[in-house]
JSON list of C-alpha atoms in Angstrom, two decimals:
[
{"chain": "A", "resi": 1, "resn": "MET", "atom": "CA", "xyz": [-61.91, -7.64, 182.07]},
{"chain": "A", "resi": 2, "resn": "PRO", "atom": "CA", "xyz": [-63.93, -8.37, 185.15]},
{"chain": "A", "resi": 3, "resn": "GLN", "atom": "CA", "xyz": [-67.56, -7.67, 185.52]},
{"chain": "A", "resi": 4, "resn": "VAL", "atom": "CA", "xyz": [-69.16, -6.01, 188.44]},
{"chain": "A", "resi": 5, "resn": "PRO", "atom": "CA", "xyz": [-72.95, -6.02, 188.71]},
{"chain": "A", "resi": 6, "resn": "ILE", "atom": "CA", "xyz": [-75.35, -3.10, 188.87]},
{"chain": "A", "resi": 7, "resn": "ILE", "atom": "CA", "xyz": [-77.75, -3.81, 191.52]},
{"chain": "A", "resi": 8, "resn": "MET", "atom": "CA", "xyz": [-81.06, -2.39, 192.15]},
{"chain": "A", "resi": 9, "resn": "PRO", "atom": "CA", "xyz": [-80.56, -0.46, 195.47]},
{"chain": "A", "resi": 10, "resn": "GLN", "atom": "CA", "xyz": [-82.76, -0.30, 198.54]},
{"chain": "A", "resi": 11, "resn": "LEU", "atom": "CA", "xyz": [-84.73, 2.78, 197.53]},
{"chain": "A", "resi": 12, "resn": "GLY", "atom": "CA", "xyz": [-86.64, 3.26, 200.77]},
{"chain": "A", "resi": 13, "resn": "GLU", "atom": "CA", "xyz": [-87.52, 1.36, 204.04]},
{"chain": "A", "resi": 14, "resn": "SER", "atom": "CA", "xyz": [-90.66, -0.08, 202.57]},
{"chain": "A", "resi": 15, "resn": "ILE", "atom": "CA", "xyz": [-89.88, -0.17, 199.01]},
{"chain": "A", "resi": 16, "resn": "ALA", "atom": "CA", "xyz": [-89.36, -3.70, 197.61]},
{"chain": "A", "resi": 17, "resn": "GLU", "atom": "CA", "xyz": [-89.46, -2.94, 193.96]},
{"chain": "A", "resi": 18, "resn": "ALA", "atom": "CA", "xyz": [-88.92, -0.48, 191.29]},
{"chain": "A", "resi": 19, "resn": "THR", "atom": "CA", "xyz": [-89.92, -0.13, 187.54]},
{"chain": "A", "resi": 20, "resn": "VAL", "atom": "CA", "xyz": [-87.72, 1.08, 185.16]},
{"chain": "A", "resi": 21, "resn": "VAL", "atom": "CA", "xyz": [-88.47, 4.33, 183.32]},
{"chain": "A", "resi": 22, "resn": "ASP", "atom": "CA", "xyz": [-85.44, 5.42, 181.74]},
{"chain": "A", "resi": 23, "resn": "ILE", "atom": "CA", "xyz": [-82.13, 3.91, 180.46]},
{"chain": "A", "resi": 24, "resn": "LYS", "atom": "CA", "xyz": [-79.44, 6.48, 180.09]},
{"chain": "A", "resi": 25, "resn": "VAL", "atom": "CA", "xyz": [-76.45, 4.36, 178.57]},
{"chain": "A", "resi": 26, "resn": "LYS", "atom": "CA", "xyz": [-75.82, 1.91, 175.95]},
{"chain": "A", "resi": 27, "resn": "PRO", "atom": "CA", "xyz": [-73.42, -1.26, 176.16]},
{"chain": "A", "resi": 28, "resn": "GLY", "atom": "CA", "xyz": [-69.79, -0.06, 175.06]},
{"chain": "A", "resi": 29, "resn": "GLU", "atom": "CA", "xyz": [-70.20, 3.53, 176.68]},
{"chain": "A", "resi": 30, "resn": "GLU", "atom": "CA", "xyz": [-67.76, 4.43, 179.10]},
{"chain": "A", "resi": 31, "resn": "VAL", "atom": "CA", "xyz": [-68.92, 5.52, 182.77]},
{"chain": "A", "resi": 32, "resn": "MET", "atom": "CA", "xyz": [-67.79, 7.09, 185.80]},
{"chain": "A", "resi": 33, "resn": "SER", "atom": "CA", "xyz": [-68.21, 5.83, 189.42]},
{"chain": "A", "resi": 34, "resn": "ASP", "atom": "CA", "xyz": [-71.62, 6.70, 190.90]},
{"chain": "A", "resi": 35, "resn": "GLN", "atom": "CA", "xyz": [-72.95, 8.01, 187.56]},
{"chain": "A", "resi": 36, "resn": "GLU", "atom": "CA", "xyz": [-76.74, 7.97, 187.08]},
{"chain": "A", "resi": 37, "resn": "ILE", "atom": "CA", "xyz": [-77.48, 5.34, 184.45]},
{"chain": "A", "resi": 38, "resn": "ILE", "atom": "CA", "xyz": [-81.02, 4.05, 184.96]},
{"chain": "A", "resi": 39, "resn": "ASP", "atom": "CA", "xyz": [-83.95, 6.15, 186.50]},
{"chain": "A", "resi": 40, "resn": "VAL", "atom": "CA", "xyz": [-86.49, 3.90, 188.29]},
{"chain": "A", "resi": 41, "resn": "GLU", "atom": "CA", "xyz": [-89.77, 4.69, 189.66]},
{"chain": "A", "resi": 42, "resn": "THR", "atom": "CA", "xyz": [-91.58, 3.56, 192.86]},
{"chain": "A", "resi": 43, "resn": "ASN", "atom": "CA", "xyz": [-94.90, 4.66, 194.41]},
{"chain": "A", "resi": 44, "resn": "LYS", "atom": "CA", "xyz": [-93.38, 7.50, 195.86]},
{"chain": "A", "resi": 45, "resn": "ALA", "atom": "CA", "xyz": [-90.78, 8.99, 193.53]},
{"chain": "A", "resi": 46, "resn": "VAL", "atom": "CA", "xyz": [-88.44, 8.60, 190.33]},
{"chain": "A", "resi": 47, "resn": "MET", "atom": "CA", "xyz": [-84.83, 7.94, 191.43]},
{"chain": "A", "resi": 48, "resn": "GLY", "atom": "CA", "xyz": [-81.56, 7.31, 189.82]},
{"chain": "A", "resi": 49, "resn": "VAL", "atom": "CA", "xyz": [-79.61, 3.98, 190.13]},
{"chain": "A", "resi": 50, "resn": "THR", "atom": "CA", "xyz": [-75.69, 4.70, 189.72]},
{"chain": "A", "resi": 51, "resn": "THR", "atom": "CA", "xyz": [-73.00, 2.60, 188.68]},
{"chain": "A", "resi": 52, "resn": "PRO", "atom": "CA", "xyz": [-70.80, 1.02, 191.47]},
{"chain": "A", "resi": 53, "resn": "CYS", "atom": "CA", "xyz": [-67.43, 1.95, 189.71]},
{"chain": "A", "resi": 54, "resn": "LYS", "atom": "CA", "xyz": [-65.83, 3.49, 186.68]},
{"chain": "A", "resi": 55, "resn": "GLY", "atom": "CA", "xyz": [-65.48, 1.26, 183.50]},
{"chain": "A", "resi": 56, "resn": "LYS", "atom": "CA", "xyz": [-67.32, 0.42, 180.39]},
{"chain": "A", "resi": 57, "resn": "ILE", "atom": "CA", "xyz": [-71.04, -0.82, 180.21]},
{"chain": "A", "resi": 58, "resn": "ASP", "atom": "CA", "xyz": [-70.86, -4.26, 179.35]},
{"chain": "A", "resi": 59, "resn": "LYS", "atom": "CA", "xyz": [-74.65, -5.29, 179.35]},
{"chain": "A", "resi": 60, "resn": "ILE", "atom": "CA", "xyz": [-77.83, -3.70, 180.54]},
{"chain": "A", "resi": 61, "resn": "SER", "atom": "CA", "xyz": [-80.44, -6.62, 181.16]},
{"chain": "A", "resi": 62, "resn": "VAL", "atom": "CA", "xyz": [-83.66, -4.56, 182.14]},
{"chain": "A", "resi": 63, "resn": "GLN", "atom": "CA", "xyz": [-86.42, -3.58, 179.81]},
{"chain": "A", "resi": 64, "resn": "LEU", "atom": "CA", "xyz": [-88.05, -0.14, 180.12]},
{"chain": "A", "resi": 65, "resn": "LYS", "atom": "CA", "xyz": [-91.62, -0.25, 181.94]},
{"chain": "A", "resi": 66, "resn": "GLU", "atom": "CA", "xyz": [-90.71, -3.51, 183.58]},
{"chain": "A", "resi": 67, "resn": "THR", "atom": "CA", "xyz": [-90.67, -3.94, 187.53]},
{"chain": "A", "resi": 68, "resn": "TYR", "atom": "CA", "xyz": [-87.50, -5.53, 189.24]},
{"chain": "A", "resi": 69, "resn": "PRO", "atom": "CA", "xyz": [-87.15, -6.40, 193.08]},
{"chain": "A", "resi": 70, "resn": "VAL", "atom": "CA", "xyz": [-84.52, -4.59, 195.24]},
{"chain": "A", "resi": 71, "resn": "GLY", "atom": "CA", "xyz": [-81.11, -6.76, 194.79]},
{"chain": "A", "resi": 72, "resn": "ALA", "atom": "CA", "xyz": [-81.76, -7.78, 191.02]},
{"chain": "A", "resi": 73, "resn": "VAL", "atom": "CA", "xyz": [-78.86, -7.39, 188.69]},
{"chain": "A", "resi": 74, "resn": "LEU", "atom": "CA", "xyz": [-79.69, -4.70, 186.28]},
{"chain": "A", "resi": 75, "resn": "GLY", "atom": "CA", "xyz": [-76.47, -5.04, 184.26]},
{"chain": "A", "resi": 76, "resn": "TYR", "atom": "CA", "xyz": [-72.84, -5.08, 184.33]},
{"chain": "A", "resi": 77, "resn": "VAL", "atom": "CA", "xyz": [-69.86, -2.64, 184.11]},
{"chain": "A", "resi": 78, "resn": "GLU", "atom": "CA", "xyz": [-66.54, -3.97, 182.71]},
{"chain": "A", "resi": 79, "resn": "ALA", "atom": "CA", "xyz": [-64.02, -2.57, 185.38]},
{"chain": "A", "resi": 80, "resn": "SER", "atom": "CA", "xyz": [-60.36, -2.79, 186.24]},
{"chain": "A", "resi": 81, "resn": "GLU", "atom": "CA", "xyz": [-59.14, -5.53, 188.49]},
{"chain": "A", "resi": 82, "resn": "GLU", "atom": "CA", "xyz": [-58.51, -3.06, 191.40]},
{"chain": "A", "resi": 83, "resn": "ASP", "atom": "CA", "xyz": [-62.25, -1.60, 191.21]},
{"chain": "A", "resi": 84, "resn": "ALA", "atom": "CA", "xyz": [-63.84, -5.38, 190.92]},
{"chain": "A", "resi": 85, "resn": "ALA", "atom": "CA", "xyz": [-61.77, -6.30, 193.98]},
{"chain": "A", "resi": 86, "resn": "ARG", "atom": "CA", "xyz": [-62.90, -3.31, 195.84]},
{"chain": "A", "resi": 87, "resn": "PHE", "atom": "CA", "xyz": [-66.63, -3.77, 194.99]},
{"chain": "A", "resi": 88, "resn": "LYS", "atom": "CA", "xyz": [-66.38, -7.39, 196.06]},
{"chain": "A", "resi": 89, "resn": "LYS", "atom": "CA", "xyz": [-65.27, -6.28, 199.59]},
{"chain": "A", "resi": 90, "resn": "THR", "atom": "CA", "xyz": [-67.79, -3.44, 199.95]},
{"chain": "A", "resi": 91, "resn": "ALA", "atom": "CA", "xyz": [-70.85, -4.93, 197.86]},
{"chain": "A", "resi": 92, "resn": "PRO", "atom": "CA", "xyz": [-73.96, -5.57, 200.29]},
{"chain": "A", "resi": 93, "resn": "GLU", "atom": "CA", "xyz": [-75.45, -8.94, 200.02]},
{"chain": "A", "resi": 94, "resn": "PRO", "atom": "CA", "xyz": [-78.87, -8.70, 198.17]},
{"chain": "A", "resi": 95, "resn": "PRO", "atom": "CA", "xyz": [-81.87, -9.17, 200.47]},
{"chain": "A", "resi": 96, "resn": "LYS", "atom": "CA", "xyz": [-83.22, -12.66, 200.95]},
{"chain": "A", "resi": 97, "resn": "GLY", "atom": "CA", "xyz": [-86.74, -13.39, 200.99]},
{"chain": "A", "resi": 98, "resn": "LYS", "atom": "CA", "xyz": [-89.54, -10.77, 200.99]},
{"chain": "A", "resi": 99, "resn": "PHE", "atom": "CA", "xyz": [-88.93, -7.56, 202.61]},
{"chain": "A", "resi": 100, "resn": "ARG", "atom": "CA", "xyz": [-91.00, -6.77, 205.85]},
{"chain": "A", "resi": 101, "resn": "GLY", "atom": "CA", "xyz": [-90.76, -3.35, 207.31]},
{"chain": "A", "resi": 102, "resn": "ALA", "atom": "CA", "xyz": [-90.26, -3.04, 211.07]},
{"chain": "A", "resi": 103, "resn": "LYS", "atom": "CA", "xyz": [-93.60, -2.46, 212.95]},
{"chain": "A", "resi": 104, "resn": "ASN", "atom": "CA", "xyz": [-93.58, 0.61, 214.85]},
{"chain": "A", "resi": 105, "resn": "LYS", "atom": "CA", "xyz": [-94.98, 0.31, 218.50]},
{"chain": "A", "resi": 106, "resn": "LEU", "atom": "CA", "xyz": [-95.40, 2.95, 220.76]},
{"chain": "A", "resi": 107, "resn": "PRO", "atom": "CA", "xyz": [-95.53, 2.01, 224.62]},
{"chain": "A", "resi": 108, "resn": "SER", "atom": "CA", "xyz": [-98.89, 2.33, 226.08]},
{"chain": "A", "resi": 109, "resn": "LEU", "atom": "CA", "xyz": [-99.57, 5.45, 228.40]},
{"chain": "A", "resi": 110, "resn": "ARG", "atom": "CA", "xyz": [-102.45, 3.77, 229.89]},
{"chain": "A", "resi": 111, "resn": "GLY", "atom": "CA", "xyz": [-102.41, 4.46, 233.71]},
{"chain": "A", "resi": 112, "resn": "LYS", "atom": "CA", "xyz": [-99.14, 6.19, 233.54]},
{"chain": "A", "resi": 113, "resn": "GLY", "atom": "CA", "xyz": [-100.58, 9.51, 233.68]},
{"chain": "A", "resi": 114, "resn": "THR", "atom": "CA", "xyz": [-100.27, 12.17, 231.09]},
{"chain": "A", "resi": 115, "resn": "ALA", "atom": "CA", "xyz": [-100.54, 15.55, 232.93]},
{"chain": "A", "resi": 116, "resn": "MET", "atom": "CA", "xyz": [-97.78, 18.20, 232.08]},
{"chain": "A", "resi": 117, "resn": "VAL", "atom": "CA", "xyz": [-95.35, 18.82, 234.82]}
]
């Protein structure tokens, strides 16, 4: 059976990594699509990582209390040929390099007048 990677998702605009705080499944367990299988913690919240498709957990490659970057492979799901093909077509590319958030720049109001009309 083909393997589909379980990827650390982008958890927020400025979040580049997260720490694994709970692993809810073991290899060999059947899972549904979008089932929460791993809890990760950022500096803002605890969030669940979900399966990309239904199938059987083949491997969990992360450790509790370890920190992983966005885009890291956390494990693999053994999936049907159909689900694996669909995932390949829709899977986002992992981020390249270090993530840098966009800088918010507001236009200057100097000399434009700020009186309310």
